[in-house]
Coordinates of C-alpha atoms in Angstrom, one line a residue:
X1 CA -141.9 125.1 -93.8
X2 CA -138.2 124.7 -92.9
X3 CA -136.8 122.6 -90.2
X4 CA -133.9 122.6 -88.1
X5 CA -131.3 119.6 -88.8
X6 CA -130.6 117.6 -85.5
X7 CA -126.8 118.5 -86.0
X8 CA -127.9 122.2 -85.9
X9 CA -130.3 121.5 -82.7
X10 CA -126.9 120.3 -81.2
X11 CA -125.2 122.9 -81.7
X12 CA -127.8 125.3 -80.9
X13 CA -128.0 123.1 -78.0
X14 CA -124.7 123.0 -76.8
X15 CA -124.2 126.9 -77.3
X16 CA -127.4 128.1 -75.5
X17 CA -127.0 128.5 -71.9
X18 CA -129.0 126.1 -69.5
X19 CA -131.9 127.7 -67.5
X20 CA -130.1 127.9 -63.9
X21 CA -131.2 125.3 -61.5
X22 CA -133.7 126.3 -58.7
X23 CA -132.8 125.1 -55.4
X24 CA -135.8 125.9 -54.0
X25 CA -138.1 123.9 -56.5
X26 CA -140.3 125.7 -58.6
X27 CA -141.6 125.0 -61.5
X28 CA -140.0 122.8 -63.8
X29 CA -137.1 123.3 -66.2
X30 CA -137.8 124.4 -69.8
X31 CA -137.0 121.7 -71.8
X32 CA -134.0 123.3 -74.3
X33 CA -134.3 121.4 -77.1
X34 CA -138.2 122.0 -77.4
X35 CA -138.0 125.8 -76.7
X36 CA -134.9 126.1 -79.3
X37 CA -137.5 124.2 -81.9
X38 CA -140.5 126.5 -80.7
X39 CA -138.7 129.6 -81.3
X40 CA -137.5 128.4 -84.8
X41 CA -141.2 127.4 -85.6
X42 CA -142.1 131.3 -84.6
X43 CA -139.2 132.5 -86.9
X44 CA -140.0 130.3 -89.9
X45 CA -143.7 131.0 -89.5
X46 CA -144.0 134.8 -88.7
X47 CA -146.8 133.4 -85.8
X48 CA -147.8 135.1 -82.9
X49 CA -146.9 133.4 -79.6
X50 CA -149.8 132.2 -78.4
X51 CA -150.4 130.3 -82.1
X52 CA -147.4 128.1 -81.1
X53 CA -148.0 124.0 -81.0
X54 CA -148.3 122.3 -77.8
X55 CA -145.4 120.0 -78.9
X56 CA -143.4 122.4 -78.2
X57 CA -144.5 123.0 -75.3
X58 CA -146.3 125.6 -73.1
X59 CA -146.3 129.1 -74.9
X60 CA -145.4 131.0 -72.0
X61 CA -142.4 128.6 -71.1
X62 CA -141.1 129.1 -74.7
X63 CA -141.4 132.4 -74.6
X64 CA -139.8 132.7 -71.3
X65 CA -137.0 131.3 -72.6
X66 CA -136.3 133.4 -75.8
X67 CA -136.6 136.3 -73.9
X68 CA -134.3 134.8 -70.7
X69 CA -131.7 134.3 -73.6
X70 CA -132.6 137.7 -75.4
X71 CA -132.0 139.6 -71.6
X72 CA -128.5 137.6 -71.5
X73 CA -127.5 138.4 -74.8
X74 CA -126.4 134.6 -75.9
X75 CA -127.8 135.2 -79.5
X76 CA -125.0 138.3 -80.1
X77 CA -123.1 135.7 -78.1
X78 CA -124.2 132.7 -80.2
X79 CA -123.4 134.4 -83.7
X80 CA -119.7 135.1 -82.9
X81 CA -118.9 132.0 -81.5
X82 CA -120.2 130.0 -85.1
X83 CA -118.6 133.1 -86.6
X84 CA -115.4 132.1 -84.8
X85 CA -116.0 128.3 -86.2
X86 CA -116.4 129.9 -89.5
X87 CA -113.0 131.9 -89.2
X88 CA -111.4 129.1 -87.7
X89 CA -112.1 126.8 -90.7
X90 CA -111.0 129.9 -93.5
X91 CA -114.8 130.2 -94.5
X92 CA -114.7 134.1 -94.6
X93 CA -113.6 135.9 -98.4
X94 CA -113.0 139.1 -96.5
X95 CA -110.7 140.6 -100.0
X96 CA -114.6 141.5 -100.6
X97 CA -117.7 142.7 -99.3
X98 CA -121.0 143.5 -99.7
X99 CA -123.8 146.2 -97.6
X100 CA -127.6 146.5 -98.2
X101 CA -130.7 147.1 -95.8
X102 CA -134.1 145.7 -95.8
X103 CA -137.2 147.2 -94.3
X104 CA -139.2 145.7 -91.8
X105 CA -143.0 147.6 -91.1
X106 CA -143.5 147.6 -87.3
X107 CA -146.8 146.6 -86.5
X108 CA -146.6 146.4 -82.4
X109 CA -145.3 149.7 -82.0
X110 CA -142.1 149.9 -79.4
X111 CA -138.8 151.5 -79.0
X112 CA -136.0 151.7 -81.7
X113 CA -139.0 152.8 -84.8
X114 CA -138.4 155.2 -87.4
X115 CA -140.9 156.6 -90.0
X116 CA -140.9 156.3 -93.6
X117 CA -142.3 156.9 -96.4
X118 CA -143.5 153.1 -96.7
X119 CA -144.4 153.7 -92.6
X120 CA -143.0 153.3 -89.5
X121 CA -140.6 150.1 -89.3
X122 CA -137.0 149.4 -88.3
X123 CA -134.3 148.8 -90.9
X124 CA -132.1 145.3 -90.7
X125 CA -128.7 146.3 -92.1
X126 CA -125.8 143.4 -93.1
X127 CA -122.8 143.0 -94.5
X128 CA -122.2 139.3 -96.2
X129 CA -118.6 138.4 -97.4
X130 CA -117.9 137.1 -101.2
X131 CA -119.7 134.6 -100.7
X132 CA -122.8 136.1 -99.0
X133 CA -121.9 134.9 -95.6
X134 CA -123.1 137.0 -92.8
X135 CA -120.0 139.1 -91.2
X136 CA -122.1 141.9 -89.5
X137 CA -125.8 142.2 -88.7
X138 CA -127.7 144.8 -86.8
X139 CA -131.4 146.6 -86.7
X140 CA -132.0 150.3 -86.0
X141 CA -134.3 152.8 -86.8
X142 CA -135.6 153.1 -90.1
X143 CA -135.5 156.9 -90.4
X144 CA -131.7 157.2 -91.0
X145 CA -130.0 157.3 -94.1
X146 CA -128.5 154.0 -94.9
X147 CA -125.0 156.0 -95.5
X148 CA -125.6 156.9 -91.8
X149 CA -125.8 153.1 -90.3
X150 CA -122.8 151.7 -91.8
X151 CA -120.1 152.9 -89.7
X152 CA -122.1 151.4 -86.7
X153 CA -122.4 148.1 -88.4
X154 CA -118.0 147.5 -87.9
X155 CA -119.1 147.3 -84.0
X156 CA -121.0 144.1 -84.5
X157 CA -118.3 142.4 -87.0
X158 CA -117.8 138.5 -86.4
X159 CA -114.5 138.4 -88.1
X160 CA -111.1 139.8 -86.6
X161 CA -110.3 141.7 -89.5
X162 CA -112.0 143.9 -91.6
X163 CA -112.6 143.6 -95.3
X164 CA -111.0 144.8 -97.8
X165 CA -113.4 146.2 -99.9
X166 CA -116.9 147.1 -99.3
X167 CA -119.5 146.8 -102.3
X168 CA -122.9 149.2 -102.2
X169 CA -125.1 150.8 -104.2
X170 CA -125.7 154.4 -104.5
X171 CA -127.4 155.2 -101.0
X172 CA -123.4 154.4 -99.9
X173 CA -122.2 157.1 -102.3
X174 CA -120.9 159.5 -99.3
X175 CA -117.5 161.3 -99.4
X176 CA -117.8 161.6 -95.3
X177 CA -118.7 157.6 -95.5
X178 CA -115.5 157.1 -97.8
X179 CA -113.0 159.0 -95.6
X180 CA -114.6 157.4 -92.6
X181 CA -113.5 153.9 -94.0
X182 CA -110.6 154.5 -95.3
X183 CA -109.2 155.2 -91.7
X184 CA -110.4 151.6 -91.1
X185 CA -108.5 150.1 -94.0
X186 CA -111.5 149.7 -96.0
X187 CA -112.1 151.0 -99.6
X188 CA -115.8 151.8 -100.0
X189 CA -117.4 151.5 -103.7
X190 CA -121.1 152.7 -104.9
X191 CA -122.2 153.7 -108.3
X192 CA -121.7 157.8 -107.8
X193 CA -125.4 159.2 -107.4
X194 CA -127.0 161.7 -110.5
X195 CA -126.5 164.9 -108.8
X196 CA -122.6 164.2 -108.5
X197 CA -120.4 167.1 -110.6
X198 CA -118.4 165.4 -113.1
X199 CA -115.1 167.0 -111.6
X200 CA -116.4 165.6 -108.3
X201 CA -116.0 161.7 -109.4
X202 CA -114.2 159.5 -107.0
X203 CA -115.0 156.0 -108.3
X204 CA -113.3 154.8 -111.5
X205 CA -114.6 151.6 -114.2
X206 CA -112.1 149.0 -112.6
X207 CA -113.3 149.7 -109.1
X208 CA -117.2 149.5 -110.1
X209 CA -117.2 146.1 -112.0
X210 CA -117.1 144.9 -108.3
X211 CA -120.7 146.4 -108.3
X212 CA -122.3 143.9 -110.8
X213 CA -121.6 141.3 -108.0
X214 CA -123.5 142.9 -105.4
X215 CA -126.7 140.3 -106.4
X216 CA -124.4 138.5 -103.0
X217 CA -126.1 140.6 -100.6
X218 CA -129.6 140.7 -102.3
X219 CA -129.7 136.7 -102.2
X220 CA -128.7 137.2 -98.2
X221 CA -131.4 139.4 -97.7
X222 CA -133.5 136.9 -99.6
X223 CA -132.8 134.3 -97.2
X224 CA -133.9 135.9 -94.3
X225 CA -137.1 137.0 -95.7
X226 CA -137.5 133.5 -96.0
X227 CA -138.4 133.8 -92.2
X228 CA -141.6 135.6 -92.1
X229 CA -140.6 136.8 -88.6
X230 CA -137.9 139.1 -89.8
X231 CA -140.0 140.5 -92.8
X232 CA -142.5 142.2 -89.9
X233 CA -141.4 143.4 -86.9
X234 CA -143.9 142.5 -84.1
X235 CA -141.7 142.7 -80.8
X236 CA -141.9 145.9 -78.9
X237 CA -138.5 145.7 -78.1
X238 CA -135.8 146.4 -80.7
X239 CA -133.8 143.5 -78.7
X240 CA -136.0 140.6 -78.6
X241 CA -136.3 141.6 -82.8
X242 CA -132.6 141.4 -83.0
X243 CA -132.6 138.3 -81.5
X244 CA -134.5 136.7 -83.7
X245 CA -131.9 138.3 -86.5
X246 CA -128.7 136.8 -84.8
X247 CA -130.3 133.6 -84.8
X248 CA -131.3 133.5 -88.4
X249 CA -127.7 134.3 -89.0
X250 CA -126.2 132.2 -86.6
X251 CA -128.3 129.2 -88.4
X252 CA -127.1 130.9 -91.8
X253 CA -123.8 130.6 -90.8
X254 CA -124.2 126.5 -88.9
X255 CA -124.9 125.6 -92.6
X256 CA -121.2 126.5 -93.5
X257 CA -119.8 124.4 -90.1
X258 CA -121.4 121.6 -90.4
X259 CA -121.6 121.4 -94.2

């Protein structure tokens, strides 16, 4: 089981907005640092809610607070600014990049669910820098092609800039995809697919030995099936699952702050 460092509960801390007071009483205030530790346990475990331990405190106040947070959008929020810290400190290799999906199987049912020939789940798509750093997360439907969800991904970039190069395999091998980011500055390379005419061939030998590096976004993905949360999607909402994804990177990315 994986913990959080006290360092990254500061941070995590400091970052995550305070539960507003109440000036007409009420119940009491959540206490932050518990409920930041509760909803790692759920991550790292893959637990439902109600199996959370009482030292973390009530279930429902947990809970309450991931989703107050989700509704506010602090973990989009969160990932940029340790993105920013990350930028700030030249941690980014932007000259190039890497883009895979995983699959997650939706068990709960909600909005934002695609079907598949492995079933109906939602699709977690990243792009990682050189050195497998997270630069742009989102979640979708899993229905699309992956060629299809990459152009959305630049919307959710935590750098300024964009890369220079962008590394996939052949479910990126898209003419439409390569025009698309060119116009962005980007150069797109993917092994061509079979069915390709020889006379059609845009990728050349120098460009693809890029390709045999692309074991940096597989080792990402790896890391955040290391949080059983992410591997099945339980949330109804397609937010409250993203959530849970902006945090994992956000943590991914503390780990290059605070060394």
């Amino acid at each position: 089981m994986m913990e959080l460092s006290e360092d990254q509960l500061d941070m995590l801390c400091r970052l995550l907005p305070d539960e507003p007071a109440r000036p007409k009483g009420g119940r009491p205030r959540t206490d932050k640092r518990k409920a930041i530790a509760g909803i790692f346990w759920i991550l790292d475990n893959g637990a439902k809610w109600e199996d959370l331990p009482s030292e973390f405190g009530t279930k429902s106040s947990v809970h309450r607070a991931f989703q107050r947070w989700v509704n506010l959008g602090a973990f989009e929020q969160l990932l940029a600014e340790v993105g920013a810290m990350v930028e700030e400190r030249g941690g980014f290799k932007l000259y190039e990049c890497f883009i895979d999906g995983t699959f997650s199987k939706a068990k709960g049912g909600g909005d934002g669910i695609g079907g598949t020939k492995a079933g109906k789940g939602v699709k977690i798509m990243i792009m990682v820098d050189a050195r497998g750093l997270p630069v742009a997360v989102n979640t979708g439907s899993a229905s699309p092609h992956e060629s299809k969800l990459v152009e959305p991904l630049f919307d959710f970039m935590v750098t300024v800039d964009f890369p220079e190069r962008l590394v996939g395999d052949k479910a990126y091998d898209s003419d439409k995809l390569d025009e698309t980011l060119a116009g962005l500055g980007v150069d797109m390379i993917s092994p061509h697919r079979s069915n390709r005419k020889p006379g059609n061939r845009t990728q050349d030998g120098r460009k693809l030995r890029r390709y045999k590096r692309r074991w940096t976004v597989e080792r990402t993905i790896g890391w955040l099936q290391n949080y059983r949360r992410l591997c099945i999607r339980w949330e109804k909402s397609t937010a409250m699952f993203q959530g849970f994804v902006n945090l994992t990177c956000s943590i991914l990315l503390m780990k290059q702050v605070l060394g």
